[in-house]
Short mmCIF file of C-alpha atoms and ligand atoms in Angstrom, two decimals:
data_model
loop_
_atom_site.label_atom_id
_atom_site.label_comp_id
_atom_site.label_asym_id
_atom_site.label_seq_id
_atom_site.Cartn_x
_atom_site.Cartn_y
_atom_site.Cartn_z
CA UNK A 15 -10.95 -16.79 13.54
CA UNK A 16 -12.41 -18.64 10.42
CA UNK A 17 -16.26 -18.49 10.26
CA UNK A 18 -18.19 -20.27 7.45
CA UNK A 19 -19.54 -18.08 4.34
CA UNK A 20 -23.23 -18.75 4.11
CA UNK A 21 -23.68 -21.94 1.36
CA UNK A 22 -20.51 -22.19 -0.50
CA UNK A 23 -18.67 -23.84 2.49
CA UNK A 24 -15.70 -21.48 2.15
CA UNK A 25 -14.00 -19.96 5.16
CA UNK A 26 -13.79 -17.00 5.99
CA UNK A 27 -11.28 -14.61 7.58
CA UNK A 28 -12.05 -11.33 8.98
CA UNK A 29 -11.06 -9.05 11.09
CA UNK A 30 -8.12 -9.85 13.00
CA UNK A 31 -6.21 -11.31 10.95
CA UNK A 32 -2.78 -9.66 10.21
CA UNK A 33 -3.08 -7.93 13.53
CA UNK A 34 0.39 -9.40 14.12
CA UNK A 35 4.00 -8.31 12.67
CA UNK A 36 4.44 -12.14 11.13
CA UNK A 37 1.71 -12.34 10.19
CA UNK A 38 1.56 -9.27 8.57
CA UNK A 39 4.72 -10.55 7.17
CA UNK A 40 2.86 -13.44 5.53
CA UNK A 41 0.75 -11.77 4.16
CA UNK A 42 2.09 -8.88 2.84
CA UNK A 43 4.24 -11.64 1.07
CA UNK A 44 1.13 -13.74 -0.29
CA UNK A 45 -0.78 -10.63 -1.65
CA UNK A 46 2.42 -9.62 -3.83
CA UNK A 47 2.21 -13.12 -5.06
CA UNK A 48 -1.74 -13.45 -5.22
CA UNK A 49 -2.12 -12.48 -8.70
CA UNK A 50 0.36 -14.46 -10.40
CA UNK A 51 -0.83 -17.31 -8.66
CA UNK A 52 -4.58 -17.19 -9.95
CA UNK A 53 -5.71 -16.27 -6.45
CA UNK A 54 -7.60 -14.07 -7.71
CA UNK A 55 -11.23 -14.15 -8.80
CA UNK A 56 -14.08 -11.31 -9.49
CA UNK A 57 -17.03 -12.08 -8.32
CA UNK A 58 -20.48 -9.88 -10.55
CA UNK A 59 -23.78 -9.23 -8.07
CA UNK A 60 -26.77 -8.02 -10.31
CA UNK A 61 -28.19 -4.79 -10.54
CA UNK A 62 -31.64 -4.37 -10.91
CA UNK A 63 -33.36 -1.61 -12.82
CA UNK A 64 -36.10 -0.21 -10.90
CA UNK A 65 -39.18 0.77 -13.58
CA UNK A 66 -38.46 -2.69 -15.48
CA UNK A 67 -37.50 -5.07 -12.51
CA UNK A 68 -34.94 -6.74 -15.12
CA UNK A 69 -30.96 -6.89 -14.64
CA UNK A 70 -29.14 -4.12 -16.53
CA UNK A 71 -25.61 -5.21 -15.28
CA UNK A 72 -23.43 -5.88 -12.46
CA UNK A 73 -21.03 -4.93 -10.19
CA UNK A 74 -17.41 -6.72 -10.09
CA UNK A 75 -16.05 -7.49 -6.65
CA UNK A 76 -12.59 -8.73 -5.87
CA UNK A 77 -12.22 -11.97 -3.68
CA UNK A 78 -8.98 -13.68 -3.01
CA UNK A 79 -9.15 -17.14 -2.47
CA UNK A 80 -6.02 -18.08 -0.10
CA UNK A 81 -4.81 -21.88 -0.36
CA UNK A 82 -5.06 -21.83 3.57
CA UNK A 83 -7.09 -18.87 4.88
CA UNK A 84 -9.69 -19.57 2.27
CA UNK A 85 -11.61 -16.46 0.67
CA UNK A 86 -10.71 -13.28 2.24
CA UNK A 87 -12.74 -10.34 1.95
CA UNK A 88 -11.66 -7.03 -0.19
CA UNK A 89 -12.68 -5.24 3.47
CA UNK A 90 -9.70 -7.01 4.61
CA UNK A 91 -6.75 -7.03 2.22
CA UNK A 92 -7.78 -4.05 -0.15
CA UNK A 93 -6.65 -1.78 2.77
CA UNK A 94 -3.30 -3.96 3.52
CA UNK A 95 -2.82 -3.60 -0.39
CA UNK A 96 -3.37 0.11 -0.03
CA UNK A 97 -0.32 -0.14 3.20
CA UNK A 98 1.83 -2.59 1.31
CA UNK A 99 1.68 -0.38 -1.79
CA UNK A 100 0.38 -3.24 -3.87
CA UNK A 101 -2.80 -1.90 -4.87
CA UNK A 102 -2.23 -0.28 -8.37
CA UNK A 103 -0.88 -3.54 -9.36
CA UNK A 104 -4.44 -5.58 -7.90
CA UNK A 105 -6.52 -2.50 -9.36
CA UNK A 106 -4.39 -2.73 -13.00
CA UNK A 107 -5.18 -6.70 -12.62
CA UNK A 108 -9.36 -5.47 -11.85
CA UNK A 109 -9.31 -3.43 -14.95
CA UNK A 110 -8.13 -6.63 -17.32
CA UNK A 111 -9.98 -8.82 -15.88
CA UNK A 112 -13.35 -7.06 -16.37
CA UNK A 113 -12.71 -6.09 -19.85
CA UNK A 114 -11.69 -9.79 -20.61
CA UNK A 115 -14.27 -11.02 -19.10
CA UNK A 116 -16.71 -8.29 -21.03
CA UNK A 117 -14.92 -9.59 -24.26
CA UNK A 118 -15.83 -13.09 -23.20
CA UNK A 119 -19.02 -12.85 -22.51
CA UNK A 120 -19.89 -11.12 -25.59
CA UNK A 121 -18.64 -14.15 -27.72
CA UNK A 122 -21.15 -16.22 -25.76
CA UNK A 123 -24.08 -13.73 -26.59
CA UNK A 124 -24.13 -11.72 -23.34
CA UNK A 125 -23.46 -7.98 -24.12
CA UNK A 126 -22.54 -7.11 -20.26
CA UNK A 127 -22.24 -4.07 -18.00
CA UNK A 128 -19.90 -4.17 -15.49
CA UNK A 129 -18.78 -1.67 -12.74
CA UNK A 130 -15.38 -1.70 -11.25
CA UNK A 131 -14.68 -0.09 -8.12
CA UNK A 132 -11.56 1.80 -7.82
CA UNK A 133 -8.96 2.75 -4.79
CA UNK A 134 -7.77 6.59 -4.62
CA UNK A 135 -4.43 5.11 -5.04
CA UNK A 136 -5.39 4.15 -8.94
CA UNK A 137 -6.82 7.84 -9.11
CA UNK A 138 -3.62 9.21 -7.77
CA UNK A 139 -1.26 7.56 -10.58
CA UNK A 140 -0.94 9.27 -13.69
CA UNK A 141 -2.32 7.50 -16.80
CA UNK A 142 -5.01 5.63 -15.42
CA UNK A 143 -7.84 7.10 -17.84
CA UNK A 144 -5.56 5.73 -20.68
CA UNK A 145 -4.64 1.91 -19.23
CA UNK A 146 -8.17 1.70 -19.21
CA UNK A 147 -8.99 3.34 -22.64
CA UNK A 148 -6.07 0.37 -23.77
CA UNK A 149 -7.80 -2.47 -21.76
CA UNK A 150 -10.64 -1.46 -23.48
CA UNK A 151 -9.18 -1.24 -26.79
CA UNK A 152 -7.29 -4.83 -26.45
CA UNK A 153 -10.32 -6.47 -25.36
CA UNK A 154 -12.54 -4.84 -28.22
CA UNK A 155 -15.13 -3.11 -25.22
CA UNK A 156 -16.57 -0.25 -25.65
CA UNK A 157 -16.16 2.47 -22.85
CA UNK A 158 -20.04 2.55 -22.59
CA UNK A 159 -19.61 -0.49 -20.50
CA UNK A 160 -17.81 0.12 -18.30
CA UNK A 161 -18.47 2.17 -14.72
CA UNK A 162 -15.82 2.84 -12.29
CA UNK A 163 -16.83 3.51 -8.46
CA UNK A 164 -15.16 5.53 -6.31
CA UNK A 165 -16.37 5.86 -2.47
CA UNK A 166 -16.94 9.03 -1.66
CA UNK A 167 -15.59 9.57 1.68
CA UNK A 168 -11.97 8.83 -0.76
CA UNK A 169 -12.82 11.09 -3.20
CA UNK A 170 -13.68 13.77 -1.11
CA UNK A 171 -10.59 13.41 0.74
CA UNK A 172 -8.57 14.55 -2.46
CA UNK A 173 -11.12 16.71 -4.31
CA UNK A 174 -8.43 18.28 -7.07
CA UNK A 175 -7.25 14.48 -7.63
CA UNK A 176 -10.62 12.94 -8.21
CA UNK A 177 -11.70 16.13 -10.23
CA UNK A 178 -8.69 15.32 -12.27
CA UNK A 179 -9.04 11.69 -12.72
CA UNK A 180 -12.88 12.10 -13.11
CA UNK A 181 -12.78 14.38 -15.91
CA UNK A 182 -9.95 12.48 -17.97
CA UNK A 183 -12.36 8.85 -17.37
CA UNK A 184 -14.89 10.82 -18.42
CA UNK A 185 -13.51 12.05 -21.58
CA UNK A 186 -12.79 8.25 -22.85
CA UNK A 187 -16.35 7.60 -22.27
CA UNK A 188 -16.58 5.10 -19.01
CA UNK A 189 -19.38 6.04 -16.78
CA UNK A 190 -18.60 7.52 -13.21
CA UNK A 191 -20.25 6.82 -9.94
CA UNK A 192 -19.92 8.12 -6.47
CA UNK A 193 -20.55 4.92 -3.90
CA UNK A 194 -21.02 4.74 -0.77
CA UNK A 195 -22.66 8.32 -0.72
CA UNK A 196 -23.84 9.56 2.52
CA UNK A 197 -21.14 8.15 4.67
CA UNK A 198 -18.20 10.79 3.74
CA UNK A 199 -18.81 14.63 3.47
CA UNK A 200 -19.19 15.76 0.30
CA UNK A 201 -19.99 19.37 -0.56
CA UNK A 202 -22.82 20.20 -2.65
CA UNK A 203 -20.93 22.62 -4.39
CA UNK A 204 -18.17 20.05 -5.37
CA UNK A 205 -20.71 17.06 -6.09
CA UNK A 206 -22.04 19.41 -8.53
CA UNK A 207 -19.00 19.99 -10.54
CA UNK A 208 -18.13 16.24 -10.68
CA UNK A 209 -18.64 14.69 -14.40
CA UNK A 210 -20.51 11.44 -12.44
CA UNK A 211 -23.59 9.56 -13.84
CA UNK A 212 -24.57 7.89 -11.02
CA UNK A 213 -24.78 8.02 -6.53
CA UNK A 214 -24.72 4.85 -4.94
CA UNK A 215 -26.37 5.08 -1.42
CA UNK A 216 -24.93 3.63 1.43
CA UNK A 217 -26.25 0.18 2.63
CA UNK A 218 -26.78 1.47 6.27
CA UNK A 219 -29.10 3.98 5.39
CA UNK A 220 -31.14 1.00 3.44
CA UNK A 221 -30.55 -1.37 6.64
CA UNK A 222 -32.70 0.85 8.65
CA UNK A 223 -35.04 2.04 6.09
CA UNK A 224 -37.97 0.02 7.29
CA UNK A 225 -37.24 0.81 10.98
CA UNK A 226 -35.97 4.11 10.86
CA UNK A 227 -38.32 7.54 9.66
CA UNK A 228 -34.39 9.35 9.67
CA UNK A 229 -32.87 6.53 7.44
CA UNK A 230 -35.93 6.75 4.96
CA UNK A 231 -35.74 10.92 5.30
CA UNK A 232 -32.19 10.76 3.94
CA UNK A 233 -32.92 7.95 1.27
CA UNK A 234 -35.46 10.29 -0.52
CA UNK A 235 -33.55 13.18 -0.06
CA UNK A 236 -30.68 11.47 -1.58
CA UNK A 237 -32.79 10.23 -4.27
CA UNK A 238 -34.02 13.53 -5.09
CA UNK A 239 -30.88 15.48 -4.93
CA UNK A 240 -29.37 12.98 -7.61
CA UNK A 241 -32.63 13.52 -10.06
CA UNK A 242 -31.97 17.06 -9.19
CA UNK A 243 -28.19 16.88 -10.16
CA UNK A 244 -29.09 14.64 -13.21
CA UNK A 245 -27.55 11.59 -11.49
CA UNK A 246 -29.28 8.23 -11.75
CA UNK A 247 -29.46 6.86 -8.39
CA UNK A 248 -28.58 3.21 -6.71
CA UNK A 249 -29.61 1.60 -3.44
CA UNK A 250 -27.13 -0.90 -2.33
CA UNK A 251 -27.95 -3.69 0.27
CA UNK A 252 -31.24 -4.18 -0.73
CA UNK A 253 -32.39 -7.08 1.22
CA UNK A 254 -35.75 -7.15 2.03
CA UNK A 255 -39.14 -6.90 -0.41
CA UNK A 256 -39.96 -3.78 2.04
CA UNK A 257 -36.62 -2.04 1.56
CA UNK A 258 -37.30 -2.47 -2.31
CA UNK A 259 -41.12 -0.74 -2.32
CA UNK A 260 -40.03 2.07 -0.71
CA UNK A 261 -37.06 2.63 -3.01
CA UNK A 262 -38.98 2.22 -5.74
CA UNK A 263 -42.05 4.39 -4.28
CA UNK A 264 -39.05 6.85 -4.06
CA UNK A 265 -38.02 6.24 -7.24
CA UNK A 266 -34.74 4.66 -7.10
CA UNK A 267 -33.86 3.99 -10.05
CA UNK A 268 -31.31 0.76 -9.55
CA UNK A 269 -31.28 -1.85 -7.07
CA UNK A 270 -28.80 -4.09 -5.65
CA UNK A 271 -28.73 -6.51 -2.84
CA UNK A 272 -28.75 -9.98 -1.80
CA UNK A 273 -32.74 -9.72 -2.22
CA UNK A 274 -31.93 -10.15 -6.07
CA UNK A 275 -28.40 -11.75 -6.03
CA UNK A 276 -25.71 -12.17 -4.33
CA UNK A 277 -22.07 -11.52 -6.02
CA UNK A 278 -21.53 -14.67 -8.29
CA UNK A 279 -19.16 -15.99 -10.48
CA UNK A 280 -18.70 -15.37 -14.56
CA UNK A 281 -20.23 -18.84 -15.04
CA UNK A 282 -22.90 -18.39 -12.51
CA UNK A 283 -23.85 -15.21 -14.02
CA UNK A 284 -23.70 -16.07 -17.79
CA UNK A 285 -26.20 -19.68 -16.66
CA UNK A 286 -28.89 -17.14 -15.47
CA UNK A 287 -28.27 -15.26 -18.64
CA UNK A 288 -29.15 -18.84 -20.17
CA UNK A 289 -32.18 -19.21 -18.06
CA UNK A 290 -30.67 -21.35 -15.50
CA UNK A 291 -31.27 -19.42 -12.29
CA UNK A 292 -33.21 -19.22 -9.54
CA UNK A 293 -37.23 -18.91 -9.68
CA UNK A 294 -38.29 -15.24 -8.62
CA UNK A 295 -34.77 -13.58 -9.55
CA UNK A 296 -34.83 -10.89 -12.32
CA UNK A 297 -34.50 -11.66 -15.93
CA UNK A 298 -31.62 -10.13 -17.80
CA UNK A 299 -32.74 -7.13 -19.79
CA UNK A 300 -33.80 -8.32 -23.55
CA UNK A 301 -30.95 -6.00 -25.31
CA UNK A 302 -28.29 -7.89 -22.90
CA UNK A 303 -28.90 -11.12 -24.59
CA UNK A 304 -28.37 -12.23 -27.99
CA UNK A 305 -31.60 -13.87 -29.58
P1 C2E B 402 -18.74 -1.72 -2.21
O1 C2E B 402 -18.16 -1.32 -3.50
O2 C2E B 402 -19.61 -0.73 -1.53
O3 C2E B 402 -19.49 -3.08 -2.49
C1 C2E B 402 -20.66 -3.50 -1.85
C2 C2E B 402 -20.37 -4.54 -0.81
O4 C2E B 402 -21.62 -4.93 -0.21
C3 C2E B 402 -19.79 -5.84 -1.35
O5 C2E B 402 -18.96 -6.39 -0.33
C4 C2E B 402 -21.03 -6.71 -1.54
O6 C2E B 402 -20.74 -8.09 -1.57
C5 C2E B 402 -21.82 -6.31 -0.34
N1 C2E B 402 -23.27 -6.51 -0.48
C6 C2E B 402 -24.00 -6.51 -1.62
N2 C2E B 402 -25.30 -6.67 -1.35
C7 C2E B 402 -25.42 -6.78 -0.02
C8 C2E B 402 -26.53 -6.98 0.87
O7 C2E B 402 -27.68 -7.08 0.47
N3 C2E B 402 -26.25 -7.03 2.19
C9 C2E B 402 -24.97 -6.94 2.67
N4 C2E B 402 -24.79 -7.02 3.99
N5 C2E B 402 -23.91 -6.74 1.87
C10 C2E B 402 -24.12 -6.67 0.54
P2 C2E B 402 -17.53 -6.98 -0.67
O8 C2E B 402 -17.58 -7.74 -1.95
O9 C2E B 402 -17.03 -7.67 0.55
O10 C2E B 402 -16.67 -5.67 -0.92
C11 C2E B 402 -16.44 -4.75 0.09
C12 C2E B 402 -15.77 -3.50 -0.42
O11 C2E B 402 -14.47 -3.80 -0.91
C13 C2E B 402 -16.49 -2.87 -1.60
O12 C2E B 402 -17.58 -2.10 -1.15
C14 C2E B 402 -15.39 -2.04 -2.21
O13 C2E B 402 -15.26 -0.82 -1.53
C15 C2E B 402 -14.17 -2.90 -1.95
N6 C2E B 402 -13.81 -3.62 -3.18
C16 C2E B 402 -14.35 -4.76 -3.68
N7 C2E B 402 -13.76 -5.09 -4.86
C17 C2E B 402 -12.82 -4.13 -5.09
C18 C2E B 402 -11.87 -3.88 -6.14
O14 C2E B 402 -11.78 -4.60 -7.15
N8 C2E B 402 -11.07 -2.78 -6.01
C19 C2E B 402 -11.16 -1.94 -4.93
N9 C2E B 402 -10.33 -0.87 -4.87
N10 C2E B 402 -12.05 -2.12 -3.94
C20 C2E B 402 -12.87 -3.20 -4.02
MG1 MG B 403 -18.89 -0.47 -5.18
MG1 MG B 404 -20.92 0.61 -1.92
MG1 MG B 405 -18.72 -0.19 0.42
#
């Protein structure tokens, strides 16, 4: 069933939909065709450095706005693109559309970050480190700004193909991070070897962190291990002005949550660059904007 998406008067379908063969069918069929009909859209949600309370880039997330279902939610058809064997050519379309858009916004003064996240399938096909080295050539974007996520319960599952894929992203110079971590099983011994920059905490351990001594005993661990490692470390899901002074008493060092922002789109994001955004939400860092 359709249920409204807070404020932008969208609807909204979750879970069941596709649950039957037609339409599966359907929409198997609409997702090949998605793309080429500008279905597509990223949305960028802030992230928040923690010592300067100031926005030091953003994550890109995929929404697919349906003529009739309305937007759908990447929970929903990023697996069915995974079945349908679509999603190298939605994560392909990702990769463009963030270095265009970096490419954009630099021409209108704003020298982004952006992090894409990325399906094991895209890890799995050869030549992915260099379609994104020529994205980022094409576009004129350096590699420094760009930061590919990868969930870590996936890249745990296939440890020699995320080593592989790791080290050749690394090597062109795009920033790796692990998200998610704390829901899949990583070993120690293999988080060590990975060439990642950066461990992005699950959001159910920061759901509970005000209610929950065990949830805030695995945040600072967390945050700790990752110093330990060299890693920087996010919290995502930050929603509350509690959840936020204990990460930073923890010494998180990014935040990222619907207590700063919620994912917006290009223009939304480049009118708070401007100035034009909401009293109390964090100020773009000074180097990100051109005087
Ligand atoms: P993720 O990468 O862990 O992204 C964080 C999700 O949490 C996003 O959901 C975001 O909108 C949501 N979120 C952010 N702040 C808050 C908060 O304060 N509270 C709550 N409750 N939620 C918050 P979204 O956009 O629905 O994306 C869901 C997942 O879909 C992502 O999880 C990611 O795994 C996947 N995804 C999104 N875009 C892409 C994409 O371009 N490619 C691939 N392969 N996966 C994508
Ligand atoms: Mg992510
Ligand atoms: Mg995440
Ligand atoms: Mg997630």
């Amino acid at each position: 069933a359709a249920k409204r998406n807070g404020g932008n008067g969208i609807a909204v379908f979750e879970p069941h939909m596709g649950s039957d063969a037609g339409d599966q069918l359907e929409l198997q069929n609409d997702l090949r065709h998605a793309i080429q009909r500008g279905q597509m859209t990223l949305h960028y949600q802030p992230k928040v450095d923690g010592q300067r309370g100031c926005i030091i880039g953003v994550e890109a997330l995929l929404r697919w706005v349906h003529p009739e279902r309305g937007m759908i939610s990447p929970d929903t058809f990023i697996a069915l693109a995974e079945r349908f064997g679509i999603i190298n050519a939605l994560g392909n379309w990702v990769i463009e559309e963030a270095c265009r858009q970096l490419a954009q916004w630099r021409t209108l003064g704003l020298h982004m970050r952006v992090a894409i996240n990325l399906s094991v399938h895209q890890l799995r096909e050869a030549g992915l480190a260099g379609r994104i080295a020529q994205a980022l050539e094409r576009h004129g974007v350096t590699a420094d700004q760009l930061l590919c996520e990868i969930t870590e319960s996936i890249a745990m599952e296939d440890t020699q193909t995320t080593q592989r894929a790791f080290e050749e992203l690394r090597h062109i110079g795009v920033y790796l991070s692990i998200d998610d971590f704390g829901t899949g099983y990583s070993s120690l011994n293999y988080l060590r070897q990975l060439p990642a920059q950066q461990l992005k905490i699950d959001r159910c351990f920061i759901r509970d962190l005000e209610t929950e001594e065990d949830a805030r005993a695995v945040v600072h661990a967390v945050v700790r291990l990752a110093h330990a490692l060299g890693l920087r470390v996010v919290a995502e899901g930050v929603e509350t002005a509690g959840q936020r002074d204990i990460l930073l008493r923890m010494r998180c060092d990014e935040l990222q949550g619907y207590f700063y922002a919620r994912p917006m789109p290009a223009e939304t994001l480049l009118a708070w660059a401007r100035g034009d955004k909401p009293a109390g939400t964090p100020d773009f860092a000074a180097s990100m904007i051109n005087e």
